[in-house]
């Protein structure tokens, strides 16, 4: 393992070590900084997860996850359950995803494949980016004004608000993923006599599908945890409502809000338990995303 | 390279057709009649006044220095330039008598007859099978038996079948450079085009892979008409029947560069008895 050697009499000694000096110091400093940044990033992530699990795990039971109705907040843990909120979250977020993902993917396809450099596409891309920055409560108020005032509270109204929130995220992530698809693939497809729609559907979208799926599921996970857009749109009731098209509904995120702001011990435990349930749902979604993406992208290397 | 160790050096490619046949002994029917073509990108004129005739079942080589417009001319032959915003053509190109740029002509219909192989192999991120079956599928061919047959035939034509027959379900991106380019050729042949345009197909390949593709071109030219752009003059002499030499014309006043067709003749004449001094200088290596 000698890094210095004397090649022979009369030959200069070869030293292949990095010479001590500013260059080596800089490299060491950079390495330490990277590790430090990594460690600091972990702190909030681990702490949040730890706190929620620590305070919420004791609340979780089959009864908690599926039972109902959600009891008044003065009652202790163990009465009723969060079942209605779990169902509400799944159906509202699911319906929102059903609206926002196809629309958002098509929007992204338009922006990158069809609009290209047209002023309309540029305007739409800009507006969609602005929409990403709109506070989520504004989406709730918007749906309240144009929908609730005419048709009353319903799960679908909440889904509309969440879809408004997801739409720009899906558009942006689709657009970025499509931009990464090399033009040579499009050209190869065109050269075989494919029409533009064919090129897009059979070559461009499959090449980008992994990123589109993960982008979309990120948007879903984000929407599932949103509270503000639902406050004005679903009214947050206690009983299960499987019909999202009529009548007030409920969701985990708004239940966390309602329970966490009440002073009773039972309500507090229910809030932590709901928080843990929500994180678990997001976790499961991410795992599904990984599996689905791996399946779709098995040919990319 | 996944070449066996005992593989002999690539054969010397001396195509009999290019050297032995007297220059004017026969002329097969014209596939393309290019007449006074100028091509613009926006206001920039890339190529000016190109006229030539490309003959059936021949290999026509386009040679010339960088920026002389040979690829540009090649891409107008199957309307790939339509995909570049601002590209525009003047003059006329007839493909087997039909105006290639007539208003009613569909570029996709053109490209189904006139396929293209690119400089950089561009297999789709799909399985080897799906890569080859892609063209037939978009042209409406369904049915496993039919497609299996086309995939095998095309891969055999492209001399790739023996290397990939046991892993047709594997990704096309996992192939080596030479194999990937042959896969792209197989993909092009799968739609049974009339003409195959090749844009420097061997520029990223080693001599052995290049030799295989050149062999393959000789084998398929009985069925197809081939136009190849190449920077490699030895390649042009090895494979082509006719050669078009392009050069760059520089306008001193406006400092713009335009590609022009200098000379077009049988390959043997271009390399052994060129009429133009510029051709002479280029093929003997006096200018780069």
Coordinates of C-alpha atoms in Angstrom, one line a residue:
Chain A
X1 CA 0.0 0.0 0.0
X2 CA 2.9 2.3 -0.4
X3 CA 1.9 5.5 -2.2
X4 CA 5.5 6.6 -2.3
X5 CA 8.0 4.6 -4.1
X6 CA 11.5 4.9 -5.3
X7 CA 11.5 3.5 -8.8
X8 CA 15.2 3.1 -8.8
X9 CA 18.6 4.8 -8.4
X10 CA 18.7 8.1 -10.2
X11 CA 14.9 8.2 -10.8
X12 CA 12.8 10.9 -9.1
X13 CA 10.5 9.7 -6.3
X14 CA 6.8 9.4 -7.3
X15 CA 4.2 10.7 -4.8
X16 CA 0.6 10.2 -5.8
X17 CA -1.0 11.6 -2.7
X18 CA -3.1 14.7 -2.7
X19 CA -0.7 17.3 -1.5
X20 CA -1.6 19.0 1.8
X21 CA -2.9 22.5 1.1
X22 CA -5.9 24.6 0.3
X23 CA -7.3 22.2 -2.3
X24 CA -7.4 19.3 0.1
X25 CA -8.8 21.5 2.9
X26 CA -11.6 22.8 0.6
X27 CA -12.6 19.2 -0.3
X28 CA -12.7 18.2 3.4
X29 CA -14.7 21.3 4.4
X30 CA -17.2 20.6 1.6
X31 CA -17.6 17.0 2.7
X32 CA -18.2 18.0 6.3
X33 CA -20.8 20.6 5.2
X34 CA -22.7 18.1 3.1
X35 CA -22.9 15.6 6.0
X36 CA -23.9 18.4 8.4
X37 CA -26.7 19.5 6.0
X38 CA -27.9 16.0 5.7
X39 CA -28.0 15.5 9.5
X40 CA -29.8 18.8 10.0
X41 CA -32.4 17.9 7.4
X42 CA -33.1 14.7 9.2
X43 CA -33.8 16.5 12.5
X44 CA -37.3 17.9 11.7
X45 CA -38.2 14.9 9.7
X46 CA -37.4 12.4 12.4
X47 CA -38.8 14.6 15.2
X48 CA -42.2 15.1 13.5
X49 CA -42.5 11.4 12.8
X50 CA -41.4 10.5 16.3
X51 CA -43.8 12.9 18.0
X52 CA -46.8 11.8 15.9
X53 CA -46.0 8.1 16.5
X54 CA -45.4 8.6 20.2
X55 CA -48.6 10.5 20.8
X56 CA -50.8 8.9 18.2
X57 CA -49.8 5.2 18.4
X58 CA -51.8 4.6 21.5
X59 CA -55.0 5.9 19.9
X60 CA -54.8 3.5 16.9
X61 CA -57.0 0.5 17.0
X62 CA -59.2 -1.3 14.5
X63 CA -62.1 0.4 16.3
X64 CA -60.5 3.8 15.9
X65 CA -59.8 3.3 12.2
X66 CA -63.1 1.9 11.1
X67 CA -65.6 2.6 13.9
X68 CA -68.0 5.5 14.1
X69 CA -69.5 7.9 14.5
X70 CA -67.0 10.4 15.6
X71 CA -67.9 11.2 19.2
X72 CA -68.4 14.7 20.6
X73 CA -65.0 16.0 21.9
X74 CA -65.8 15.7 25.6
X75 CA -65.9 11.9 25.4
X76 CA -62.8 9.9 26.0
X77 CA -60.9 7.8 23.5
X78 CA -62.4 4.4 22.9
X79 CA -65.9 5.7 22.2
X80 CA -66.8 5.6 18.5
X81 CA -64.0 6.0 16.0
X82 CA -62.5 8.0 13.1
X83 CA -64.0 5.7 10.4
X84 CA -66.1 8.4 8.9
X85 CA -63.1 10.7 8.5
X86 CA -61.0 7.9 6.9
X87 CA -63.7 7.2 4.4
X88 CA -64.3 10.9 3.8
X89 CA -60.6 11.6 3.2
X90 CA -60.3 8.6 0.8
X91 CA -63.4 9.5 -1.2
X92 CA -62.8 13.2 -1.4
X93 CA -59.1 13.0 -2.2
X94 CA -59.8 10.1 -4.6
X95 CA -62.4 12.0 -6.5
X96 CA -60.2 15.1 -6.5
X97 CA -57.4 13.0 -8.0
X98 CA -59.8 11.6 -10.6
X99 CA -60.5 15.1 -11.8
X100 CA -57.1 16.7 -11.4
X101 CA -54.6 14.1 -12.6
X102 CA -56.0 13.5 -16.1
X103 CA -56.6 17.2 -16.6
X104 CA -53.2 18.1 -15.3
X105 CA -51.4 15.5 -17.4
X106 CA -53.2 16.6 -20.5
X107 CA -52.4 20.2 -19.6
X108 CA -48.7 19.4 -19.2
X109 CA -48.8 17.5 -22.5
X110 CA -50.3 20.6 -24.2
X111 CA -47.7 22.9 -22.7
X112 CA -44.7 20.8 -23.8
X113 CA -45.8 18.9 -26.9
X114 CA -48.4 21.1 -28.6
X115 CA -48.2 24.6 -27.3
X116 CA -44.4 24.7 -27.5
X117 CA -43.5 28.3 -28.0
X118 CA -47.0 29.8 -28.5
X119 CA -48.0 32.7 -26.4
X120 CA -51.0 30.8 -25.1
X121 CA -48.9 28.0 -23.7
X122 CA -46.5 30.5 -22.1
X123 CA -49.4 32.3 -20.5
X124 CA -51.0 29.1 -19.2
X125 CA -47.6 27.9 -17.8
X126 CA -47.3 31.2 -16.0
X127 CA -50.8 31.1 -14.6
X128 CA -50.4 27.6 -13.5
X129 CA -47.2 28.5 -11.6
X130 CA -49.0 31.5 -10.0
X131 CA -51.8 29.1 -9.0
X132 CA -49.2 26.9 -7.1
X133 CA -48.6 29.9 -4.9
X134 CA -52.3 30.7 -4.1
X135 CA -52.9 29.9 -0.4
X136 CA -55.0 26.8 -0.1
X137 CA -57.7 28.5 2.0
X138 CA -58.4 30.8 -1.0
X139 CA -59.3 27.6 -3.0
X140 CA -61.8 26.8 -0.3
X141 CA -63.3 30.2 -0.3
X142 CA -63.4 30.2 -4.1
X143 CA -65.4 26.9 -4.2
X144 CA -67.6 28.2 -1.3
X145 CA -68.5 31.2 -3.4
X146 CA -69.2 29.6 -6.7
X147 CA -70.5 26.2 -5.5
X148 CA -71.6 25.9 -1.9
X149 CA -73.7 29.1 -2.0
X150 CA -75.7 27.5 -4.8
X151 CA -75.7 23.8 -4.1
X152 CA -74.8 23.5 -0.4
X153 CA -72.1 21.5 1.4
X154 CA -70.9 18.3 -0.1
X155 CA -67.9 16.0 -0.5
X156 CA -67.6 16.9 -4.1
X157 CA -67.2 20.6 -3.3
X158 CA -64.2 19.6 -1.1
X159 CA -62.9 17.5 -4.0
X160 CA -63.2 20.5 -6.3
X161 CA -61.2 22.6 -3.9
X162 CA -58.5 19.9 -3.6
X163 CA -58.5 19.4 -7.4
X164 CA -57.8 23.2 -7.8
X165 CA -54.8 22.7 -5.5
X166 CA -53.5 19.6 -7.2
X167 CA -53.9 20.8 -10.8
X168 CA -50.9 23.2 -11.0
X169 CA -48.6 20.6 -9.3
X170 CA -49.6 17.9 -11.7
X171 CA -49.3 20.3 -14.7
X172 CA -45.8 21.4 -13.6
X173 CA -44.5 18.0 -12.8
X174 CA -45.8 16.5 -16.1
X175 CA -44.4 19.4 -18.0
X176 CA -40.9 19.0 -16.4
X177 CA -40.9 15.3 -17.0
X178 CA -41.9 15.6 -20.7
X179 CA -39.1 18.1 -21.2
X180 CA -36.6 15.5 -20.1
X181 CA -37.7 13.1 -22.9
X182 CA -35.0 13.3 -25.5
X183 CA -36.1 14.7 -28.9
X184 CA -34.4 11.9 -30.6
X185 CA -37.2 9.5 -29.4
X186 CA -39.8 11.8 -30.9
X187 CA -37.9 11.9 -34.2
X188 CA -37.5 8.2 -34.2
X189 CA -41.2 7.8 -33.9
X190 CA -42.0 10.4 -36.5
X191 CA -39.6 8.7 -38.9
X192 CA -41.7 5.6 -38.8
X193 CA -44.7 7.5 -39.9
X194 CA -46.4 8.2 -36.6
X195 CA -48.8 11.0 -36.2
X196 CA -48.2 13.6 -33.5
X197 CA -50.9 12.0 -31.2
X198 CA -49.2 8.6 -31.7
X199 CA -45.8 10.0 -30.9
X200 CA -47.1 11.6 -27.7
X201 CA -49.2 8.6 -26.5
X202 CA -46.9 5.7 -27.5
X203 CA -43.4 7.1 -27.0
X204 CA -43.3 10.4 -25.1
X205 CA -45.8 9.6 -22.3
X206 CA -44.4 6.1 -21.6
X207 CA -40.9 7.5 -21.5
X208 CA -42.0 10.0 -18.9
X209 CA -44.6 7.9 -17.0
X210 CA -42.4 7.2 -14.0
X211 CA -42.0 10.9 -13.2
X212 CA -45.6 11.7 -14.0
X213 CA -46.8 9.0 -11.6
X214 CA -44.6 10.2 -8.8
X215 CA -45.5 13.8 -9.4
X216 CA -49.2 13.0 -9.4
X217 CA -49.0 11.0 -6.2
X218 CA -47.1 13.8 -4.5
X219 CA -49.9 16.0 -5.4
X220 CA -52.4 13.5 -4.0
X221 CA -50.5 13.2 -0.7
X222 CA -50.3 16.9 -0.5
X223 CA -54.1 17.3 -1.1
X224 CA -54.9 14.5 1.4
X225 CA -53.4 16.5 4.2
X226 CA -54.9 19.8 3.3
X227 CA -57.2 21.3 5.9
X228 CA -58.1 24.8 4.8
X229 CA -59.8 24.1 1.5
X230 CA -62.1 21.6 3.2
X231 CA -63.1 23.8 6.1
X232 CA -65.5 25.8 4.0
X233 CA -66.6 23.1 1.7
X234 CA -67.5 19.9 3.5
X235 CA -68.6 21.2 6.9
X236 CA -66.9 18.4 8.8
X237 CA -69.7 16.3 10.3
X238 CA -69.5 13.2 12.6
X239 CA -71.2 10.5 10.6
X240 CA -70.1 8.6 7.6
X241 CA -71.4 9.9 4.3
X242 CA -70.6 7.7 1.4
X243 CA -72.4 9.9 -1.1
X244 CA -70.0 12.6 -2.0
X245 CA -72.4 14.3 -4.3
X246 CA -74.8 15.4 -1.6
X247 CA -74.7 16.3 2.1
X248 CA -72.0 17.5 4.4
X249 CA -69.0 15.2 4.7
X250 CA -65.9 14.8 6.9
X251 CA -62.2 14.2 6.5
X252 CA -59.2 13.4 8.7
X253 CA -57.4 16.7 8.2
X254 CA -60.4 18.8 9.3
X255 CA -61.0 16.4 12.2
X256 CA -57.5 16.9 13.4
X257 CA -58.2 20.7 13.3
X258 CA -61.5 20.4 15.2
X259 CA -60.2 18.0 17.8
X260 CA -56.8 19.5 18.3
X261 CA -58.3 22.9 19.0
X262 CA -60.5 21.5 21.7
X263 CA -59.3 21.2 25.3
X264 CA -60.5 17.7 26.1
X265 CA -58.0 14.8 26.6
X266 CA -60.0 12.4 24.4
X267 CA -60.2 14.9 21.6
X268 CA -56.5 15.5 21.8
X269 CA -55.7 11.8 21.5
X270 CA -58.1 11.5 18.6
X271 CA -56.3 14.4 16.8
X272 CA -52.9 12.7 17.2
X273 CA -54.3 9.4 16.2
X274 CA -55.9 11.0 13.1
X275 CA -52.5 12.6 12.3
X276 CA -50.8 9.3 12.4
X277 CA -53.5 7.7 10.3
X278 CA -53.1 10.5 7.7
X279 CA -49.3 10.0 7.6
X280 CA -49.8 6.2 7.2
X281 CA -52.1 6.8 4.2
X282 CA -49.5 9.1 2.6
X283 CA -46.9 6.5 3.3
X284 CA -48.9 3.7 1.7
X285 CA -49.5 6.0 -1.3
X286 CA -45.8 6.6 -1.7
X287 CA -45.0 2.9 -1.6
X288 CA -47.7 2.2 -4.2
X289 CA -46.1 5.0 -6.3
X290 CA -42.7 3.3 -6.1
X291 CA -44.1 0.0 -7.1
X292 CA -46.1 1.4 -10.0
X293 CA -43.2 3.5 -11.2
X294 CA -40.8 0.6 -11.1
X295 CA -43.2 -1.4 -13.2
X296 CA -43.7 1.3 -15.8
X297 CA -40.0 2.2 -16.1
X298 CA -38.6 -1.4 -16.3
X299 CA -37.3 -0.7 -19.8
X300 CA -35.6 2.6 -19.1
X301 CA -32.3 0.9 -18.3
Chain B
X1 CA -17.8 -4.7 -27.6
X2 CA -19.4 -8.1 -27.3
X3 CA -17.6 -9.4 -30.3
X4 CA -16.0 -12.8 -30.1
X5 CA -12.2 -12.6 -29.6
X6 CA -11.5 -14.8 -32.6
X7 CA -13.4 -12.5 -35.0
X8 CA -11.2 -11.7 -38.0
X9 CA -10.5 -8.2 -39.0
X10 CA -13.4 -6.6 -40.9
X11 CA -13.3 -7.6 -44.5
X12 CA -12.2 -5.2 -47.1
X13 CA -15.4 -3.8 -48.6
X14 CA -14.9 -3.5 -52.3
X15 CA -18.4 -3.4 -53.7
X16 CA -18.3 -4.8 -57.1
X17 CA -21.1 -2.6 -58.3
X18 CA -19.3 0.6 -57.6
X19 CA -16.1 -0.2 -59.4
X20 CA -16.7 -2.8 -62.0
X21 CA -19.8 -1.6 -63.7
X22 CA -19.2 0.9 -66.5
X23 CA -20.5 4.3 -65.6
X24 CA -23.4 4.6 -68.0
X25 CA -24.2 0.9 -68.5
X26 CA -27.5 1.1 -66.8
X27 CA -29.6 3.5 -64.9
X28 CA -32.3 2.2 -62.6
X29 CA -35.6 4.2 -62.3
X30 CA -35.5 7.4 -60.4
X31 CA -36.8 7.4 -56.9
X32 CA -36.2 11.1 -56.1
X33 CA -36.0 14.0 -58.5
X34 CA -34.6 16.9 -56.6
X35 CA -34.9 20.1 -58.6
X36 CA -33.5 23.5 -57.6
X37 CA -34.0 23.0 -53.9
X38 CA -33.1 25.7 -51.4
X39 CA -33.7 25.2 -47.7
X40 CA -34.1 28.0 -45.2
X41 CA -34.1 28.1 -41.4
X42 CA -35.9 31.3 -40.8
X43 CA -34.2 33.8 -43.0
X44 CA -30.9 31.8 -43.1
X45 CA -30.4 29.9 -46.3
X46 CA -28.8 26.7 -45.4
X47 CA -28.7 25.0 -48.8
X48 CA -29.0 26.6 -52.2
X49 CA -30.0 25.2 -55.6
X50 CA -29.5 21.5 -55.1
X51 CA -30.6 19.3 -58.1
X52 CA -30.0 15.6 -58.3
X53 CA -31.7 12.3 -59.1
X54 CA -31.6 9.3 -56.8
X55 CA -31.9 5.9 -58.4
X56 CA -33.7 2.8 -57.2
X57 CA -31.8 0.0 -55.5
X58 CA -28.7 2.1 -55.3
X59 CA -26.8 3.4 -52.4
X60 CA -26.3 7.1 -52.8
X61 CA -23.7 8.8 -50.5
X62 CA -23.8 12.5 -49.5
X63 CA -20.3 13.7 -48.5
X64 CA -18.8 17.0 -47.7
X65 CA -17.4 19.2 -44.9
X66 CA -19.5 20.0 -41.8
X67 CA -22.1 22.7 -42.4
X68 CA -22.5 21.9 -46.1
X69 CA -26.1 20.9 -45.7
X70 CA -26.0 17.3 -46.5
X71 CA -28.1 16.3 -43.5
X72 CA -30.5 19.1 -44.3
X73 CA -31.0 17.8 -47.8
X74 CA -31.4 14.3 -46.5
X75 CA -34.1 15.4 -44.0
X76 CA -36.1 17.1 -46.7
X77 CA -36.4 13.8 -48.5
X78 CA -38.9 12.4 -45.9
X79 CA -40.1 15.8 -44.6
X80 CA -38.4 15.5 -41.3
X81 CA -37.5 19.2 -41.6
X82 CA -41.2 20.0 -41.2
X83 CA -40.6 19.3 -37.5
X84 CA -38.2 22.1 -37.2
X85 CA -40.0 25.5 -36.5
X86 CA -39.1 28.0 -39.2
X87 CA -37.7 25.5 -41.7
X88 CA -38.9 26.1 -45.3
X89 CA -38.1 24.7 -48.7
X90 CA -38.1 26.2 -52.2
X91 CA -37.9 24.2 -55.4
X92 CA -39.4 20.8 -55.9
X93 CA -38.8 17.2 -54.9
X94 CA -40.6 14.5 -56.7
X95 CA -40.8 11.0 -55.2
X96 CA -41.6 8.4 -57.8
X97 CA -43.3 11.2 -59.8
X98 CA -45.4 12.6 -57.0
X99 CA -44.7 16.0 -55.6
X100 CA -43.3 15.4 -52.1
X101 CA -44.3 18.9 -50.9
X102 CA -47.7 19.2 -52.6
X103 CA -50.3 20.6 -50.3
X104 CA -52.4 17.4 -50.0
X105 CA -49.4 15.3 -49.1
X106 CA -49.4 13.9 -45.6
X107 CA -45.9 13.9 -44.0
X108 CA -46.7 10.8 -42.0
X109 CA -47.7 8.9 -45.2
X110 CA -44.4 10.1 -46.7
X111 CA -42.4 8.8 -43.7
X112 CA -44.0 5.4 -43.8
X113 CA -42.5 4.9 -47.2
X114 CA -39.3 6.8 -46.6
X115 CA -37.7 5.7 -43.3
X116 CA -34.8 7.2 -41.5
X117 CA -31.9 6.0 -39.3
X118 CA -30.3 8.7 -37.2
X119 CA -26.7 9.5 -36.3
X120 CA -27.2 8.5 -32.7
X121 CA -29.0 5.3 -32.1
X122 CA -32.3 6.1 -30.5
X123 CA -34.0 2.9 -29.4
X124 CA -37.3 3.6 -27.5
X125 CA -37.3 2.8 -23.8
X126 CA -39.3 -0.4 -24.6
X127 CA -38.4 -4.0 -25.0
X128 CA -36.4 -5.1 -28.1
X129 CA -39.5 -6.7 -29.5
X130 CA -41.7 -3.7 -28.9
X131 CA -39.1 -1.5 -30.6
X132 CA -39.2 -3.4 -33.8
X133 CA -43.0 -4.0 -33.6
X134 CA -43.6 -0.3 -33.0
X135 CA -43.8 0.7 -36.7
X136 CA -46.0 -2.2 -37.8
X137 CA -48.3 -1.5 -34.8
X138 CA -48.8 2.1 -35.5
X139 CA -49.6 1.1 -39.1
X140 CA -52.4 -1.1 -37.8
X141 CA -50.8 -4.5 -37.8
X142 CA -52.2 -6.6 -34.9
X143 CA -52.0 -10.2 -34.1
X144 CA -49.1 -11.9 -32.3
X145 CA -48.2 -14.3 -35.2
X146 CA -48.0 -11.5 -37.8
X147 CA -45.9 -9.3 -35.5
X148 CA -43.6 -12.2 -34.4
X149 CA -42.9 -12.9 -38.1
X150 CA -42.1 -9.2 -38.9
X151 CA -39.9 -8.8 -35.8
X152 CA -37.9 -11.9 -36.6
X153 CA -37.6 -11.0 -40.3
X154 CA -36.5 -7.4 -39.5
X155 CA -34.0 -8.4 -36.9
X156 CA -32.5 -11.0 -39.3
X157 CA -32.3 -8.4 -42.0
X158 CA -30.5 -6.1 -39.6
X159 CA -28.1 -9.0 -38.7
X160 CA -29.1 -8.7 -35.0
X161 CA -31.4 -11.7 -34.6
X162 CA -28.8 -14.2 -33.4
X163 CA -27.6 -11.8 -30.7
X164 CA -31.0 -10.9 -29.3
X165 CA -33.3 -13.7 -30.0
X166 CA -33.1 -15.0 -26.4
X167 CA -33.8 -11.6 -24.9
X168 CA -36.5 -10.0 -27.0
X169 CA -38.3 -9.0 -23.8
X170 CA -35.3 -7.1 -22.5
X171 CA -34.9 -3.3 -22.8
X172 CA -33.7 -1.9 -26.1
X173 CA -31.5 0.5 -24.1
X174 CA -29.4 -2.3 -22.8
X175 CA -27.8 -3.0 -26.1
X176 CA -24.3 -1.9 -27.1
X177 CA -23.9 1.1 -29.5
X178 CA -23.6 -1.1 -32.6
X179 CA -26.4 -3.4 -31.6
X180 CA -28.6 -0.4 -30.8
X181 CA -28.0 1.1 -34.2
X182 CA -28.8 -2.2 -35.9
X183 CA -32.0 -2.3 -33.7
X184 CA -32.9 1.1 -35.1
X185 CA -32.3 -0.2 -38.6
X186 CA -34.4 -3.3 -37.9
X187 CA -37.1 -0.9 -36.6
X188 CA -37.0 1.1 -39.8
X189 CA -37.1 -2.1 -42.0
X190 CA -40.0 -3.4 -40.1
X191 CA -42.4 -1.0 -41.8
X192 CA -41.1 -2.2 -45.2
X193 CA -40.2 1.3 -46.4
X194 CA -39.3 2.0 -50.0
X195 CA -36.3 4.2 -49.1
X196 CA -34.0 4.2 -46.1
X197 CA -32.3 7.5 -45.3
X198 CA -29.2 7.1 -43.1
X199 CA -27.7 10.1 -41.3
X200 CA -24.2 9.2 -40.4
X201 CA -25.3 5.9 -39.0
X202 CA -21.8 4.7 -38.1
X203 CA -20.3 7.9 -36.8
X204 CA -20.5 6.6 -33.2
X205 CA -19.4 3.1 -33.9
X206 CA -16.1 1.2 -33.9
X207 CA -14.8 -0.3 -37.2
X208 CA -16.2 -3.7 -36.6
X209 CA -19.7 -2.5 -35.9
X210 CA -19.3 -0.2 -38.9
X211 CA -18.3 -3.1 -41.1
X212 CA -21.4 -5.0 -40.0
X213 CA -23.7 -2.1 -40.9
X214 CA -22.0 -1.7 -44.2
X215 CA -22.4 -5.4 -45.0
X216 CA -26.0 -5.1 -44.0
X217 CA -26.5 -2.1 -46.4
X218 CA -25.2 -4.2 -49.3
X219 CA -27.5 -7.0 -48.4
X220 CA -30.6 -4.9 -48.2
X221 CA -30.1 -2.7 -51.2
X222 CA -31.7 -5.3 -53.5
X223 CA -34.9 -4.4 -51.7
X224 CA -34.5 -0.8 -50.7
X225 CA -33.1 2.4 -52.0
X226 CA -30.6 3.9 -49.6
X227 CA -29.3 7.4 -49.1
X228 CA -26.5 7.8 -46.6
X229 CA -24.8 10.9 -45.2
X230 CA -21.3 10.2 -44.2
X231 CA -18.2 12.0 -43.0
X232 CA -16.1 9.0 -43.8
X233 CA -14.9 9.0 -47.4
X234 CA -13.7 5.5 -47.2
X235 CA -17.2 4.5 -46.2
X236 CA -18.6 6.3 -49.3
X237 CA -16.2 4.4 -51.6
X238 CA -16.9 1.1 -49.9
X239 CA -20.7 1.2 -50.0
X240 CA -22.1 3.7 -52.4
X241 CA -22.9 3.5 -56.1
X242 CA -23.2 7.3 -56.5
X243 CA -21.8 10.1 -54.5
X244 CA -22.9 13.7 -54.1
X245 CA -20.2 16.1 -52.9
X246 CA -21.5 19.2 -51.1
X247 CA -19.5 22.1 -50.1
X248 CA -19.9 25.4 -48.3
X249 CA -20.1 28.6 -50.3
X250 CA -19.1 31.6 -48.2
X251 CA -20.5 35.0 -49.0
X252 CA -17.7 37.5 -48.2
X253 CA -20.0 40.5 -48.0
X254 CA -22.6 39.2 -45.6
X255 CA -20.4 36.5 -44.1
X256 CA -23.1 33.9 -44.5
X257 CA -22.4 30.3 -45.4
X258 CA -24.6 28.3 -47.7
X259 CA -24.3 24.6 -48.7
X260 CA -24.2 23.8 -52.4
X261 CA -24.0 20.6 -54.4
X262 CA -20.7 20.6 -56.2
X263 CA -20.7 17.4 -58.0
X264 CA -22.8 14.3 -58.3
X265 CA -21.7 11.3 -60.2
X266 CA -21.0 7.6 -59.9
X267 CA -18.8 7.1 -56.8
X268 CA -15.9 5.8 -58.9
X269 CA -15.8 9.0 -60.9
X270 CA -16.1 11.2 -57.9
X271 CA -13.1 9.6 -56.2
X272 CA -10.9 8.8 -59.2
X273 CA -11.8 11.3 -61.8
X274 CA -13.6 14.3 -60.3
X275 CA -14.5 17.1 -62.6
X276 CA -14.5 19.9 -60.1
X277 CA -11.3 21.1 -58.4
X278 CA -13.1 21.4 -55.0
X279 CA -14.1 17.7 -55.2
X280 CA -10.6 16.8 -56.2
X281 CA -9.2 18.7 -53.2
X282 CA -11.7 17.2 -50.8
X283 CA -11.4 13.6 -51.8
X284 CA -7.6 13.7 -51.9
X285 CA -7.6 15.2 -48.4
X286 CA -6.2 18.5 -49.3
X287 CA -9.0 20.4 -47.6
X288 CA -10.8 19.2 -44.5

